Amino acid sequence: MSDRKYRQRGYHDADHDRPAKPATPRPAQEPGAPAGARRISQDGPRNINMPGYREVVRCAQCGNVGSGDVGLDSRCSRCGTDLHACAQCTSFDPGSTFECMQAIPARVTPKNVRNSCTLYTARTTVERETTAPRTDDARKAFDDLFKF
């Protein structure tokens, strides 16, 4: 029996009790490379997979993404709300005079109905493209197999 209380390896072990580690050869350095430099990849650095950004116009009522250009008679394709309205404008601010950050002579009411304001600019937001554009070619080819 051992004179130690615990049988786990630790700092009391002698070097001869431990199994020797097999020596692994290190890869040779490239000529001209600085000492201690590691080669990261054989093909060079990887491309950074950064998502793209896009500017979108969203409906203030339902949040549906619309087209970038808003005309006088533009409507949301999902809920039918007028897009050329004060609620969709960049200058709309409920805390400002006449609820607009631009200097307008009179209040425009109601704020969610189409108007002919000349100071109107569509509110755009910059969003990250989190999904790649889908190509349904494979799905379409699969579905075409079973058409009669």
XYZ file of C-alpha atoms in Angstrom:
148
model
C 0.000 0.000 0.000
C 1.138 3.489 -0.720
C 2.173 5.980 1.923
C 0.000 8.618 0.273
C -3.550 9.224 1.376
C -4.881 9.941 -2.126
C -4.041 8.051 -5.275
C -4.571 10.873 -7.817
C -1.562 12.173 -9.635
C -0.262 15.406 -8.300
C 2.808 17.329 -7.300
C 4.011 14.509 -5.028
C 4.506 12.175 -7.983
C 7.992 11.464 -9.107
C 8.820 11.885 -12.767
C 9.516 8.194 -13.181
C 5.921 7.306 -12.199
C 4.449 9.233 -15.119
C 4.302 7.762 -18.613
C 6.565 9.548 -21.079
C 4.889 11.700 -23.719
C 5.666 10.686 -27.256
C 7.693 13.320 -29.069
C 5.798 14.841 -31.986
C 7.827 16.418 -34.746
C 7.084 20.071 -35.444
C 6.428 21.141 -38.998
C 9.333 22.826 -40.693
C 9.274 26.623 -40.987
C 8.824 28.168 -44.379
C 11.906 29.866 -45.732
C 11.727 33.605 -45.144
C 9.051 33.342 -42.434
C 9.768 35.008 -39.093
C 10.589 32.764 -36.155
C 7.485 31.547 -34.326
C 5.114 32.473 -37.166
C 2.325 30.012 -37.836
C 0.815 29.333 -41.198
C -2.901 29.807 -40.821
C -4.153 28.263 -44.014
C -2.787 26.726 -47.155
C -5.149 28.753 -49.322
C -4.568 32.090 -47.601
C -6.914 33.924 -45.279
C -10.603 33.103 -45.348
C -13.135 35.525 -46.739
C -15.053 37.442 -44.139
C -18.713 36.518 -44.319
C -20.194 39.921 -43.539
C -23.879 40.455 -44.148
C -24.909 43.195 -46.521
C -27.034 46.212 -45.735
C -30.018 47.645 -47.563
C -32.323 50.626 -47.252
C -35.995 49.762 -46.973
C -39.256 51.650 -46.594
C -41.554 49.988 -44.069
C -45.255 50.620 -43.621
C -45.938 52.468 -40.350
C -49.152 50.485 -39.862
C -48.146 46.849 -40.483
C -44.337 46.907 -40.999
C -44.447 45.454 -44.507
C -41.417 46.242 -46.671
C -42.382 48.433 -49.616
C -40.609 49.772 -52.661
C -38.006 52.517 -52.251
C -39.855 55.134 -54.304
C -43.106 56.431 -52.821
C -45.453 58.346 -55.080
C -48.560 60.391 -54.259
C -50.882 57.437 -54.785
C -48.695 54.675 -53.259
C -50.360 52.201 -50.935
C -49.086 49.347 -48.777
C -49.466 46.033 -50.559
C -50.477 44.206 -47.362
C -52.796 46.522 -45.419
C -53.693 49.191 -48.007
C -52.530 52.181 -45.917
C -51.472 55.290 -47.823
C -47.677 55.584 -47.900
C -47.545 59.305 -48.815
C -48.784 60.366 -45.364
C -47.292 62.256 -42.425
C -46.963 59.050 -40.362
C -44.589 57.689 -43.035
C -42.498 60.886 -43.338
C -38.972 61.399 -42.020
C -39.994 64.751 -40.511
C -42.931 63.344 -38.501
C -42.461 64.031 -34.780
C -45.416 63.970 -32.348
C -43.607 66.337 -29.960
C -42.965 69.115 -32.471
C -45.194 72.016 -33.483
C -47.896 70.734 -35.832
C -46.264 67.293 -35.352
C -43.649 68.061 -38.013
C -39.984 68.992 -37.704
C -40.219 71.134 -40.855
C -41.575 74.684 -40.737
C -45.101 74.219 -42.091
C -47.722 77.012 -42.043
C -50.689 74.884 -40.901
C -51.401 71.529 -39.294
C -51.978 68.605 -41.652
C -54.697 66.276 -40.367
C -55.202 63.335 -40.219
C -51.622 62.077 -40.106
C -52.206 58.588 -41.548
C -54.126 59.635 -44.684
C -52.660 60.613 -48.070
C -51.641 64.270 -48.382
C -49.900 66.469 -50.931
C -47.159 67.890 -48.701
C -44.160 69.062 -50.739
C -41.743 68.491 -47.833
C -42.521 64.752 -47.687
C -39.588 62.311 -47.719
C -40.176 58.621 -47.111
C -38.758 57.268 -43.873
C -36.129 54.681 -44.747
C -34.305 52.360 -42.410
C -31.002 50.617 -42.981
C -31.363 46.928 -42.231
C -28.947 44.050 -42.254
C -29.570 41.341 -44.829
C -29.688 38.272 -42.639
C -30.888 35.833 -45.249
C -29.385 35.150 -48.613
C -31.640 35.602 -51.585
C -33.415 32.317 -52.091
C -33.101 30.528 -55.320
C -35.887 28.021 -55.576
C -34.403 26.295 -58.610
C -33.868 23.023 -56.763
C -37.336 23.132 -55.205
C -38.920 23.996 -58.556
C -37.079 21.146 -60.272
C -38.252 18.733 -57.574
C -41.867 19.899 -57.877
C -41.719 19.634 -61.671
C -40.912 15.923 -61.353
C -44.356 15.184 -59.943
C -46.499 17.339 -62.234
C -48.861 15.398 -64.437
